[in-house]
Every structure is written in structure tokens, then in C-alpha cells.
Tab-separated table of C-alpha atoms and ligand atoms in Angstrom:
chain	number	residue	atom	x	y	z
F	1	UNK	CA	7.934	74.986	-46.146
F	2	UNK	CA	6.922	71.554	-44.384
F	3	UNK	CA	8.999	69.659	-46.848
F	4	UNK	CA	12.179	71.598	-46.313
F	5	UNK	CA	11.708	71.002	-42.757
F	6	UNK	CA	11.094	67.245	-42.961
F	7	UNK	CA	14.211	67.493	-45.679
F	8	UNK	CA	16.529	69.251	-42.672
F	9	UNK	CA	15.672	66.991	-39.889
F	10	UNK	CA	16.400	64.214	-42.128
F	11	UNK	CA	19.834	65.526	-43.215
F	12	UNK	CA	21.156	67.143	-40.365
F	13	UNK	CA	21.767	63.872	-37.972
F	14	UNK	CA	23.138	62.196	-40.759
F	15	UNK	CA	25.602	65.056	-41.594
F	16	UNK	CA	26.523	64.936	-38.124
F	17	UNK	CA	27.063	61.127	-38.225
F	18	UNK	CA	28.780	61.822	-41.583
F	19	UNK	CA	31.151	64.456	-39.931
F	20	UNK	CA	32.011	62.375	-36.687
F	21	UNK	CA	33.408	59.154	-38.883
F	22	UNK	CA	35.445	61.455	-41.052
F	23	UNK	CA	37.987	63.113	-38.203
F	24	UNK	CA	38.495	59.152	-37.018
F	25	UNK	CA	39.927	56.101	-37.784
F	26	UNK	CA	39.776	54.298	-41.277
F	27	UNK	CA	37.905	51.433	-39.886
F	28	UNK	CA	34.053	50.790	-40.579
F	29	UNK	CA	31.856	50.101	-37.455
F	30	UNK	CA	28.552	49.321	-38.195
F	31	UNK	CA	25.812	50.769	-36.274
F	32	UNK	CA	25.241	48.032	-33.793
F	33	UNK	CA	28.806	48.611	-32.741
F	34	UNK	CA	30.049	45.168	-34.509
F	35	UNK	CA	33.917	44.741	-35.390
F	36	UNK	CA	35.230	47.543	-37.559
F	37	UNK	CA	37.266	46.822	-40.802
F	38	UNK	CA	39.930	48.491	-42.869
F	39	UNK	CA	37.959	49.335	-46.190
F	40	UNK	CA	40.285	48.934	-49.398
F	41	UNK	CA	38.928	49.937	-52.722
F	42	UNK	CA	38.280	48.199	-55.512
F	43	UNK	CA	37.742	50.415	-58.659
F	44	UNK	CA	37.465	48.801	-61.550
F	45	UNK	CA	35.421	47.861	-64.849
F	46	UNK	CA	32.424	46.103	-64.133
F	47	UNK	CA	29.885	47.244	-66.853
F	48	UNK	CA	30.497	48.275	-70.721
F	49	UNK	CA	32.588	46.486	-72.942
F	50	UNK	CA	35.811	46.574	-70.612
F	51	UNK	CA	33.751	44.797	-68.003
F	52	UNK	CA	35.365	41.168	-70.219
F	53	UNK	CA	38.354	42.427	-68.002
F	54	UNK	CA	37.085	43.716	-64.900
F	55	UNK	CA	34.602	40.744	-64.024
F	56	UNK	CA	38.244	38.714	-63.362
F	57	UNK	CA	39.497	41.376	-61.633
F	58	UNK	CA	36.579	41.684	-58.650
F	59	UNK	CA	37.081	37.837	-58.598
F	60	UNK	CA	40.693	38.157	-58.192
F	61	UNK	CA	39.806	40.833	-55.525
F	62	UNK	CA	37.384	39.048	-53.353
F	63	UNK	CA	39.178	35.908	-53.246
F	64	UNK	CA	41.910	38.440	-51.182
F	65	UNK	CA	39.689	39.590	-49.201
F	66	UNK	CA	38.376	36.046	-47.733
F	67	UNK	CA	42.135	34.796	-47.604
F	68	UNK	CA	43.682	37.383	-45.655
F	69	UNK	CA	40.107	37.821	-43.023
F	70	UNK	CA	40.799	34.140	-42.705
F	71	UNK	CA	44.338	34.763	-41.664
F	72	UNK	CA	43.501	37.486	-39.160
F	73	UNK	CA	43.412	40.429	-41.260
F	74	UNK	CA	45.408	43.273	-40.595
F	75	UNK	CA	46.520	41.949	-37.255
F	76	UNK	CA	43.430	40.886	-35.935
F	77	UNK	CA	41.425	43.820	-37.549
F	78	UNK	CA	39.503	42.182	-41.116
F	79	UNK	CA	39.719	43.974	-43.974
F	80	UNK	CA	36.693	45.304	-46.235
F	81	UNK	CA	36.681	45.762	-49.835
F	82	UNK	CA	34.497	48.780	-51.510
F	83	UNK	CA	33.846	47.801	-55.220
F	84	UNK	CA	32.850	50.702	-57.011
F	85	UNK	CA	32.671	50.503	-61.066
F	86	UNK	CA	34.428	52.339	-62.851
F	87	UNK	CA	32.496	51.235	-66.582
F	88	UNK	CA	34.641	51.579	-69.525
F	89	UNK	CA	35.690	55.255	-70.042
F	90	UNK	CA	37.744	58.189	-67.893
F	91	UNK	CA	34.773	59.705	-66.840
F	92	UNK	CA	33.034	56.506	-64.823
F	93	UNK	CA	37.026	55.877	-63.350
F	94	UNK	CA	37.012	59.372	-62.248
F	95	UNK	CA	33.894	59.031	-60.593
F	96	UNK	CA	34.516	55.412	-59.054
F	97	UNK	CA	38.106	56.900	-57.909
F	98	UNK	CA	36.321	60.408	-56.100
F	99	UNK	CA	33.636	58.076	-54.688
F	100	UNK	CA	35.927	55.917	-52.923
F	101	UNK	CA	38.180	58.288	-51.759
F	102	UNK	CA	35.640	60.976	-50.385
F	103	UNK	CA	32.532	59.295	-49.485
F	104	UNK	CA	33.818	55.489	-48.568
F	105	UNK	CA	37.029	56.597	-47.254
F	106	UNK	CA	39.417	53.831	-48.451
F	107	UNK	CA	42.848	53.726	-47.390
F	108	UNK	CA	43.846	52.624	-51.260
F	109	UNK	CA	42.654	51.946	-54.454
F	110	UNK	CA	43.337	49.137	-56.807
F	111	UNK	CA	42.039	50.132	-60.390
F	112	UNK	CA	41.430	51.475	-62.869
F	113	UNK	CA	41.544	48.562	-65.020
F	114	UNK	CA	42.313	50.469	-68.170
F	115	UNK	CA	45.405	52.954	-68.752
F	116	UNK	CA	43.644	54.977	-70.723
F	117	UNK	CA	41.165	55.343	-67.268
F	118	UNK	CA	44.238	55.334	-65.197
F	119	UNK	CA	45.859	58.571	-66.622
F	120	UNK	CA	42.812	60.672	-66.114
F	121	UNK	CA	41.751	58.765	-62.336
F	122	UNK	CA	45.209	58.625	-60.754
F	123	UNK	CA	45.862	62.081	-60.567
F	124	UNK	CA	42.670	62.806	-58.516
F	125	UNK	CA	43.748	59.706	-56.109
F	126	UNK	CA	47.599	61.338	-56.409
F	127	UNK	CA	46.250	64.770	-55.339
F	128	UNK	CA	44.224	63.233	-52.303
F	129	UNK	CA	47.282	61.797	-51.011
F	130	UNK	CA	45.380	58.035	-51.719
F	131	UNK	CA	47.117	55.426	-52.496
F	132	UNK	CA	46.676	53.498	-55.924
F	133	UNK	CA	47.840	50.154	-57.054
F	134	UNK	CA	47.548	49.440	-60.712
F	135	UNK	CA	45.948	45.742	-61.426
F	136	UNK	CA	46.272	45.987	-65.106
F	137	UNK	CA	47.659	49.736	-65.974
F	138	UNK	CA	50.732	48.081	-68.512
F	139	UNK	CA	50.785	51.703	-70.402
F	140	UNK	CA	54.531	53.141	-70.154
F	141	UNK	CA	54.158	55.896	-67.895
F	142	UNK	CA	51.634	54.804	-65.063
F	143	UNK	CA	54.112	55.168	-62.197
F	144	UNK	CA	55.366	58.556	-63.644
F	145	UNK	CA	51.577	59.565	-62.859
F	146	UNK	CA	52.921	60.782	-59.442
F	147	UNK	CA	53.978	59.513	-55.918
F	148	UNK	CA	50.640	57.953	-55.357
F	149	UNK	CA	50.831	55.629	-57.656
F	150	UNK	CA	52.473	52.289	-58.403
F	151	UNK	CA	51.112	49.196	-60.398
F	152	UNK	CA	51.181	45.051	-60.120
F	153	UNK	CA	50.855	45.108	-63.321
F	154	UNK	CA	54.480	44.768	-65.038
F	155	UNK	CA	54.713	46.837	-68.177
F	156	UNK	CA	54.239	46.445	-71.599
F	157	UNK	CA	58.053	47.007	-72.435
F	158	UNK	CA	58.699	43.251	-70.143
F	159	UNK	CA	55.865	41.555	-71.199
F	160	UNK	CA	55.129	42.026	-75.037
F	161	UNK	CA	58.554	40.739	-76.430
F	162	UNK	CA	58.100	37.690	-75.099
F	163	UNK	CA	55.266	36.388	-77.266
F	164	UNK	CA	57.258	37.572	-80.318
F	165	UNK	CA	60.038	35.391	-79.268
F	166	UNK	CA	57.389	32.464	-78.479
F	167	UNK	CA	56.378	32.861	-82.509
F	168	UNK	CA	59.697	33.207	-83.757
F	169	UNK	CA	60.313	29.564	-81.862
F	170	UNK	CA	57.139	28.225	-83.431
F	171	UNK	CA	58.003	29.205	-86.427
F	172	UNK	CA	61.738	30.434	-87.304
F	173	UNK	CA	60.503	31.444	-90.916
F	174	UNK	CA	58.452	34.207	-89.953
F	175	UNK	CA	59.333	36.941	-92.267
F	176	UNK	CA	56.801	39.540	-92.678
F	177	UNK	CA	54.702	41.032	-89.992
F	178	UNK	CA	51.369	42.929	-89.824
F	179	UNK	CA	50.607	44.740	-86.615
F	180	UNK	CA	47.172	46.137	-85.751
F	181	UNK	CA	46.271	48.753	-82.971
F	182	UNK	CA	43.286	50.520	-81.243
F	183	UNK	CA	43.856	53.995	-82.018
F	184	UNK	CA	41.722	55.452	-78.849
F	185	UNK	CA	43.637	53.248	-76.151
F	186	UNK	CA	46.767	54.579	-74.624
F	187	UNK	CA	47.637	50.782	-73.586
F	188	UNK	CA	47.266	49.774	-76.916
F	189	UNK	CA	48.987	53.055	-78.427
F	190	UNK	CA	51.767	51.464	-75.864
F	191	UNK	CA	52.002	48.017	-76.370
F	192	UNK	CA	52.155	48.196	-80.335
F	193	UNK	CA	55.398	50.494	-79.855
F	194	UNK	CA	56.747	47.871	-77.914
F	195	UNK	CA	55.638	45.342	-80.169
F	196	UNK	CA	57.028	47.087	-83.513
F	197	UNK	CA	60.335	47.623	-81.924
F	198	UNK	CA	60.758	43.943	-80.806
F	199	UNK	CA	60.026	43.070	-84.650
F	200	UNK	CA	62.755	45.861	-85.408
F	201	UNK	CA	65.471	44.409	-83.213
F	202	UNK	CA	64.315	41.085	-84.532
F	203	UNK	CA	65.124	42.208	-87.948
F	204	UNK	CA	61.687	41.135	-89.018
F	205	UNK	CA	59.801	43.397	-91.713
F	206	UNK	CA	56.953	45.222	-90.595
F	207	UNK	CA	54.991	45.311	-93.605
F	208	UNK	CA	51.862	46.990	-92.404
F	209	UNK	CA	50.106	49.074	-89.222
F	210	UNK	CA	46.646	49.231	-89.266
F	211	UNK	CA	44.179	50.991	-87.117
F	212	UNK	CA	40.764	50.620	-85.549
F	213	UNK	CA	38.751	51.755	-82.690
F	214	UNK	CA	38.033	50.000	-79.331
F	215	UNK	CA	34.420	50.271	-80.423
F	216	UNK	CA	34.907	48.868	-83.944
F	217	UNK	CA	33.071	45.773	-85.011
F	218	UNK	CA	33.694	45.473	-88.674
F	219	UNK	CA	37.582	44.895	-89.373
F	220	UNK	CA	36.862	44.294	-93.244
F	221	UNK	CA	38.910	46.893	-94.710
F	222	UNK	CA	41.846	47.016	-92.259
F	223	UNK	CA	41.951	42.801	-92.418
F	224	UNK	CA	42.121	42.626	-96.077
F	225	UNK	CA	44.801	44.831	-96.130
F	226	UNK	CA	47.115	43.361	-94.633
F	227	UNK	CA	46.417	39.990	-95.775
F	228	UNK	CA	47.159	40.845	-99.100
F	229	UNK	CA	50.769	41.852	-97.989
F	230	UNK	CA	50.836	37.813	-97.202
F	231	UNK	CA	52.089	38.661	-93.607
F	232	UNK	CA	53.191	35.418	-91.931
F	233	UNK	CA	52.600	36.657	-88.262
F	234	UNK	CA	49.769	39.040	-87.245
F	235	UNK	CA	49.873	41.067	-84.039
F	236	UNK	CA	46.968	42.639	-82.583
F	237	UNK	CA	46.524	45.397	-79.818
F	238	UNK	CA	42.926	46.407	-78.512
F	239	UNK	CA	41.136	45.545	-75.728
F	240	UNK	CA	39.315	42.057	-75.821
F	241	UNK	CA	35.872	42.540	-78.087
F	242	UNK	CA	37.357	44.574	-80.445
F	243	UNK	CA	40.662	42.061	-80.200
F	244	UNK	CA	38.431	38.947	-80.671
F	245	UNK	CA	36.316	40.095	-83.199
F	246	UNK	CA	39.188	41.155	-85.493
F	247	UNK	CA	40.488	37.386	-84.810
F	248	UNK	CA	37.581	35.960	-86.285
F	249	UNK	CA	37.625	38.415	-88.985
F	250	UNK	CA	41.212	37.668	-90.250
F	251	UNK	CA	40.500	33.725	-89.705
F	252	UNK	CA	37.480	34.236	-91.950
F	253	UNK	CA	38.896	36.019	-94.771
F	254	UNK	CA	41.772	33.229	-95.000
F	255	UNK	CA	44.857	34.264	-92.696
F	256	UNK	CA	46.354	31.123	-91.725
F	257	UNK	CA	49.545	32.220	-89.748
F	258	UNK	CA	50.021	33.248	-86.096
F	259	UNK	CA	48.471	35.370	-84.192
F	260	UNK	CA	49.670	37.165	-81.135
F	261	UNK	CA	47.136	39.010	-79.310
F	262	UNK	CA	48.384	41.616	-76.765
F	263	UNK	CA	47.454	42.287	-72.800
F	264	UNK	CA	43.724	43.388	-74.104
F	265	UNK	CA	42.854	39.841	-75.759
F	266	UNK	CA	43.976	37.998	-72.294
F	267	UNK	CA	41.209	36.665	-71.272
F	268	UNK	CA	38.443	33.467	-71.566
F	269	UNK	CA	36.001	36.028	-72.128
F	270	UNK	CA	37.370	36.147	-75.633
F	271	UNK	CA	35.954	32.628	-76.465
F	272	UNK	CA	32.449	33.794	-77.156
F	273	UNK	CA	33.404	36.289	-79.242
F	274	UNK	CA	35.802	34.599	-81.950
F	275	UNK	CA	34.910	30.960	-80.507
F	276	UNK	CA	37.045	27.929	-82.173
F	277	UNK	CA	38.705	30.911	-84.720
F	278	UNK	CA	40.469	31.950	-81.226
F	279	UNK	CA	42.551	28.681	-81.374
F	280	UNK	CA	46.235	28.954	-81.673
F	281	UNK	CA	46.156	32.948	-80.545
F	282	UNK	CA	49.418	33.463	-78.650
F	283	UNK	CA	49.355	36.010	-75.591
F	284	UNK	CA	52.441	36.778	-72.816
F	285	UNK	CA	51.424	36.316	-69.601
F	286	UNK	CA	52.777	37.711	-66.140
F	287	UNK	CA	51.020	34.890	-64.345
F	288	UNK	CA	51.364	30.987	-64.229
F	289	UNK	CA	48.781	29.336	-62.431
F	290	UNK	CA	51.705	26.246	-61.976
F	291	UNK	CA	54.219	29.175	-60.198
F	292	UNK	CA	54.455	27.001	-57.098
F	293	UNK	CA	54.237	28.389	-53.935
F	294	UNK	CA	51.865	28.438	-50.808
F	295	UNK	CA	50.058	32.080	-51.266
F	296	UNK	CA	49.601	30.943	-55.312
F	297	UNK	CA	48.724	27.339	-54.523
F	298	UNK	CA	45.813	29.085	-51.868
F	299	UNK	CA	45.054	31.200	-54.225
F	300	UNK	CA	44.502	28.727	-56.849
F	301	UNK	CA	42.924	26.760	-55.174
F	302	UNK	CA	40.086	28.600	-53.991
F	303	UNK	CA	39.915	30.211	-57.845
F	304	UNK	CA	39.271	26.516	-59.042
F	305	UNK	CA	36.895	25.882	-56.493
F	306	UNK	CA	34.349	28.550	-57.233
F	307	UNK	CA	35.262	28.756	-60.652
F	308	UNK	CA	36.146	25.597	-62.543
F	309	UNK	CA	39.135	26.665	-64.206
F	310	UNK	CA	42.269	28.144	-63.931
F	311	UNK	CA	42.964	31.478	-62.756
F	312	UNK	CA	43.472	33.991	-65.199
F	313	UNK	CA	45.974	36.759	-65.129
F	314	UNK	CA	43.863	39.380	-64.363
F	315	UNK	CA	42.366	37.762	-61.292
F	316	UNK	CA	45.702	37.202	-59.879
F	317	UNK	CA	46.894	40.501	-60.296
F	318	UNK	CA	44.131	41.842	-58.591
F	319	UNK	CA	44.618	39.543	-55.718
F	320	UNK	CA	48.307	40.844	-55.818
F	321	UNK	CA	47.100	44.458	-55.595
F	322	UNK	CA	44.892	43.731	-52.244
F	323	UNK	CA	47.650	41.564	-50.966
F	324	UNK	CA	50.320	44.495	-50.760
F	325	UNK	CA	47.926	46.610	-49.014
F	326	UNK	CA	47.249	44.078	-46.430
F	327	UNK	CA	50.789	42.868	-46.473
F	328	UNK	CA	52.400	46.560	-46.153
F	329	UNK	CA	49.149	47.250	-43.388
F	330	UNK	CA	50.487	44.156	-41.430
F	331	UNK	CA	53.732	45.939	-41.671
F	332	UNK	CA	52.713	49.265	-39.914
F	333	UNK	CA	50.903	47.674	-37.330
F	334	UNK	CA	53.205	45.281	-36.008
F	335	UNK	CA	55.729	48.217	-36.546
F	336	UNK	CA	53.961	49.412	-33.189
F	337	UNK	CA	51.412	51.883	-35.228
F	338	UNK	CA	48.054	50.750	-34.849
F	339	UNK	CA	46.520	50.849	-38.458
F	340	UNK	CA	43.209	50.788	-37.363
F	341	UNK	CA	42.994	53.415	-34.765
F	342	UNK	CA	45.078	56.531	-37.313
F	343	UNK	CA	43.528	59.624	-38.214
F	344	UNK	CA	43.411	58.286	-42.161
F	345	UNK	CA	44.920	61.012	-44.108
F	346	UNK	CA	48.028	60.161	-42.097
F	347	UNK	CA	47.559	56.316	-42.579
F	348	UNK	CA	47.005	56.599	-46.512
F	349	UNK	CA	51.112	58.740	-46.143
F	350	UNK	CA	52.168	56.091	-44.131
F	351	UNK	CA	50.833	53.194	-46.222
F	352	UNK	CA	52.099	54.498	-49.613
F	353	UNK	CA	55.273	54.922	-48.147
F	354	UNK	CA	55.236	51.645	-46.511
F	355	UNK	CA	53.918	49.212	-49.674
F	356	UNK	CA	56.903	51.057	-51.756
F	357	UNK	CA	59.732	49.160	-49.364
F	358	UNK	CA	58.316	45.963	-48.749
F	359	UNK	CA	58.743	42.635	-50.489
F	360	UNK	CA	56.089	40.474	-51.191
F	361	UNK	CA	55.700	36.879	-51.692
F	362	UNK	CA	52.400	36.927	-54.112
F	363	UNK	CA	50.610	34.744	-56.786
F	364	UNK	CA	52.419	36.368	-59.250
F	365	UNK	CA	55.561	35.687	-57.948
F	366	UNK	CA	57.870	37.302	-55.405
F	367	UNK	CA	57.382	41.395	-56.247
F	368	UNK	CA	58.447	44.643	-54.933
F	369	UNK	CA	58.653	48.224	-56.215
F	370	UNK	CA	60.861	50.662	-57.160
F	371	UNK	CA	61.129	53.812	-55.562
F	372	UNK	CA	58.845	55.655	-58.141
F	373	UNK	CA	56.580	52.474	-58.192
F	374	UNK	CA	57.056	50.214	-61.117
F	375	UNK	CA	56.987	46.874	-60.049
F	376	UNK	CA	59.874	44.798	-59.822
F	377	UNK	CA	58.826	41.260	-61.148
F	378	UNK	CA	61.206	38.004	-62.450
F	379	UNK	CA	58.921	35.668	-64.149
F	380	UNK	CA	57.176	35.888	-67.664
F	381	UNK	CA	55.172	33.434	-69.395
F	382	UNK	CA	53.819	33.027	-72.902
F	383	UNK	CA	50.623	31.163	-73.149
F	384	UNK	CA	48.422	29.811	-76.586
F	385	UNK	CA	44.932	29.260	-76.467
F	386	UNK	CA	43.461	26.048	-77.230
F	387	UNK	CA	39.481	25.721	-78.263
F	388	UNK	CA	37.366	22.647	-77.335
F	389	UNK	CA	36.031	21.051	-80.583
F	390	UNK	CA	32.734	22.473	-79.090
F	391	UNK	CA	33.516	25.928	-80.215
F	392	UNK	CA	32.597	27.778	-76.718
F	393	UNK	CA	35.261	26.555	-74.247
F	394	UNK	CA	38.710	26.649	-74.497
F	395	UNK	CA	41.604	27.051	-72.268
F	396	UNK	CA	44.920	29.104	-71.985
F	397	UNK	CA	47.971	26.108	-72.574
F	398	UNK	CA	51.204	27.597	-71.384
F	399	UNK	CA	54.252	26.822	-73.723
F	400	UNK	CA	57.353	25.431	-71.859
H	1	1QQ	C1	46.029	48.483	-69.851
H	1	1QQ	C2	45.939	47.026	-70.040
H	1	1QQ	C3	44.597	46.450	-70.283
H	1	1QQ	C4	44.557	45.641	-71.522
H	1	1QQ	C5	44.254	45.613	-69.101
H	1	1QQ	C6	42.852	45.210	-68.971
H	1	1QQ	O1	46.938	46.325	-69.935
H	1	1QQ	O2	45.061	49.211	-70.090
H	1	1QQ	O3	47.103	48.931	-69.456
């Protein structure tokens, strides 16, 4: 009886608190009445396997948030990011996606990091009438999800052709192809149909698909065979342990041709796992760091500064994702509705409908979005990776 009671006087003040912020504005105001902010959400991998991906990703994220608070924010009002991780799998997006949207009241999300996550957490975010920007969801069929969604993330049917035609310029006598997937991965179920019909309208001969798991370590069976079809270019779509470790596997049992690894491999955190065997991989990128303009020379900038290296895809993407909200935010506001102060159920309308008409001048280029929400990018790259003698650093080189 006593503890109930202790329990109830506990709960009820902060229920009330609870209720009062809800009916308001979007902004945050902590409770010694400091300067509110907008709160964005972040939801993406940052534990399990998938977290190779996601760690660039809240990187890529965070460096937004300081460059746009440093340039006033959403006109004069900062900005906030809520990181909540998603892990690997549909369940921990689902929960990372309801979090956000119910308890830390975001006026958007940018996540999931996987497709595969993005197909069962969209829908929840489309149904709320949240907002959600894709960093990394390349699966056909993202914006389809509903009107809620769009991505930054340009699709596997732009991207993947191009590192076939990078290979084919390496090496015109490529011939016979063997393409490996991740059978559990809707990105990777995605890419490799893009990938086998590029190799069909390049009249090459697909002499072999074989399939693994996300979670697979061993490759043994699958790599042998397809080397012993004597494939002269091997193409390989998981996610990036899986990806790596099949690298090193076909390296080790003798395959001396090209490699193309897909959107899953793209990443330094591959290094560790297949080390100087990761040398030569080819992977298309829809990021330069060399792209010149101001936003990507800020951008890169501060990314070499805390970092050490270039920035990777994923982290500019990311950026690009928080960058549209602010951007299409900025939009509203000086638009003579004042972001900060809107009941936010009617901000989150107003803000999807906003980021799909606006242009954007971003790190990954100048973007915008078609009506549906697929995003409308020029510029694709095709990078090879290059390992230090050492064995444990490396870099991405991007072919001219
Ligand atoms: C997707 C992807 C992943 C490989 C990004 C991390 O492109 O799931 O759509």
C-alpha cells in the first residue's frame, strides 16, 4: 500500500509534465528554462554487426548538427539530434523508430540504415504522419513505402552499374562472371538484380549465383564453386562482415580477378576484416570527398579534422539527410511560419511536404526529390580500395 503511494506521487507530476510538452511546440526546453531546440532523429545502427555502417552514419550526423547550430540553426532556433539505435534487425528499427516518434517527439527521422529495417520501420513513421529520410535505404522500393518517406540515398538501379562499367575498363576481357548475394537482405536481394542485369545488357556470361547469409562466416563451399567455373570478375552483395570475410575467403583459395563489392562492403570498417586481401575491391560510390563546393569542402573539413581521413559515403549521406531537414525547416520559417512555436503533428505535414519541393546544395552534390521521394542526384563515382603494406589501413582511391 505505501509503495503504490510513493509509486503515484512519483508518476503523477511527471505525467503531467509529460502531458503539457506533448499539446506544444516541437522544441526542447530544458528545465531551467534554457534555449529550446528542434529535436531531429537519428535512428540508426549502432550495435550488432550492421553497427560497421551505422558508426559513419552518427558521425556523418553530428557533424550536421554542429554546422548548421553554428550557422544559426533553424533561424536562430539550434537544432538537436536524438540518436536512438536501431541494432541490426527490424525489430530494434521498429523500436528506435516508435521511440523517437512517441516519447522524444522528433519532427523527422533519418534511418534506418538497413532496407531490410526500413521496410518494416517506415510504415510505423508513415502511419504517424513522421517524416523519414533514408541515409542508406538503396533497396528498389523505399519511397513506394508511403508518403512519409523519401531517401538520400540514390538507388541501387543508379549506382551498381557503374562499378561494372569501371571493371569492364580495367579489364575489357572480362568474360565470365560469378555473382554472390546475402539471401536474408532485401538490399542485397536488390542490388544483385541490378547487378545481374547490367552483366546481361553487357552481354557478359553469368556463370554462377551463389548464396549466403548476412550472418555467415565460412564461405568455403559457395567460394570454391565458383572458382572452379574460372570466373574472371566476382561480384559480391552482403552487408560489410559477411562481404569482407567472403573477400578474404576467395583471395585465399586462389581467385585472382576483380572484385566488385556492392553498397554493403563500402566502408573502412572492412579493412580489419579481410585486411591487405581487401586490396583492389572495386565499389560505386554516390559521394566524392573532391566534389567541390563550400557545404562539402565544410563538411570535409571538419570530417578530416576529427577523423584523419576522408569522409566516407555513409557519413555524408547522413549529413545530407539532417541537412534537408534543416534546410526545408529554414524554408517554413522564413516562409512566415514559425517552426519552433507549431503544434508538431502539423509541423511534421508541413515539413514532409516542404523537404519534397526544395533543392538542396549538399555534400553529395546538388539533390532534390521527386514527388513520391526518390532522390534526384547527378553525380556517381566508382572508387578501388588500396591497402597499406601494413595490412590494417587502407584507403578508398577514386578512379578518374
Ligand atoms: C541498404 C544499403 C546498405 C548496404 C547500407 C548500409 O544500401 O540496406 O539499402
Amino acid at each position: 500500500m505505501k509503495k503504490q503511494f510513493y509509486t503515484l506521487s512519483l508518476i503523477t507530476p511527471t505525467l503531467l509534465i509529460l502531458a503539457a510538452c506533448t499539446a506544444t511546440s516541437p522544441t526542447t526546453t530544458s528545465s531551467n528554462g534554457a534555449k529550446s531546440a528542434i529535436a531531429i532523429g537519428i535512428g540508426v545502427a549502432q550495435t550488432s554487426n550492421v553497427a560497421l555502417l551505422g558508426q559513419e552514419q552518427v558521425a556523418g550526423a553530428k557533424l550536421a548538427e554542429k554546422f548548421f547550430n553554428d550557422n544559426k540553426g533553424v533561424n536562430g532556433t539550434p537544432i538537436k539530434l536524438i540518436i536512438q539505435d536501431t541494432a541490426g534487425d527490424e525489430a530494434g528499427a521498429i523500436n528506435a523508430f516508435q521511440t523517437l516518434i512517441s516519447k522524444d517527439k522528433v519532427v523527422g527521422i533519418v534511418g534506418p540504415t538497413l532496407s531490410q529495417q526500413a521496410f518494416s520501420a517506415d510504415p510505423i513513421a508513415d502511419r504517424a504522419k513522421v517524416p523519414v529520410l533514408g541515409p542508406s535505404n538503396t533497396a528498389k522500393g523505399i519511397p513506394d513505402i508511403g508518403e512519409f518517406v523519401a531517401r538520400v540515398s540514390a538507388p541501387v538501379s543508379v549506382v551498381a552499374p557503374n562499378a561494372v562499367k569501371a571493371a569492364l575498363k580495367m579489364n575489357p576481357k572480362i568474360k565470365k562472371v560469378a555473382v554472390f548475394y546475402a539471401q536474408n537482405d532485401a538490399f542485397s536481394k536488390s542490388e544483385t538484380e541490378i547487378f545481374q542485369k547490367t552483366l546481361k545488357d553487357q552481354k557478359l556470361d553469368l556463370v554462377t549465383v551463389q548464396k549466403f547469409q548476412t550472418t555467415d562466416t565460412d564461405f568455403q563451399t559457395q567460394a570454391t564453386s565458383a572458382i572452379n567455373l574460372k570466373p574472371d570478375l566476382v561480384i559480391i552483395s552482403g552487408l560489410a562482415a559477411d562481404g569482407g570475410n567472403l573477400v578474404r575467403q576467395m583471395r585465399e583459395l586462389g581467385y585472382k580477378g576483380l572484385i566488385i563489392g556492392g553498397n554493403g562492403l563500402n566502408t573502412s570498417n572492412l579493412f580489419p576484416v579481410c585486411k591487405t586481401l581487401c586490396d583492389g575491391v572495386l565499389i560505386a560510390q554516390a559521394y566524392n570527398p573532391e566534389y567541390v563546393s563550400p557545404i562539402n569542402k565544410s563538411f570535409r573539413d571538419a570530417y578530416k579534422a576529427q577523423y584523419k581521413k576522408e569522409p566516407p559515403q555513409f557519413s555524408a549521406q547522413a549529413f545530407t539527410g539532417v541537412q534537408v531537414f534543416v534546410d526545408a525547416l529554414n524554408t517554413l520559417d522564413k516562409g512566415g511560419k514559425k517552426v519552433s512555436q507549431m503544434p508538431l503533428a502539423e509541423l511534421r505535414v508541413a515539413l514532409n511536404q516542404q523537404l519534397l519541393k526544395g533543392k538542396y546544395n549538399t555534400p553529395i552534390g546538388e539533390i532534390s526529390f521527386t514527388p513520391k521521394g526518390e532522390i534526384i542526384q547527378k553525380d556517381f563515382y566508382v572508387a578501388q580500395i588500396k591497402m597499406d603494406t601494413d595490412g590494417t589501413s587502407g584507403k578508398f582511391a577514386f578512379l578518374k
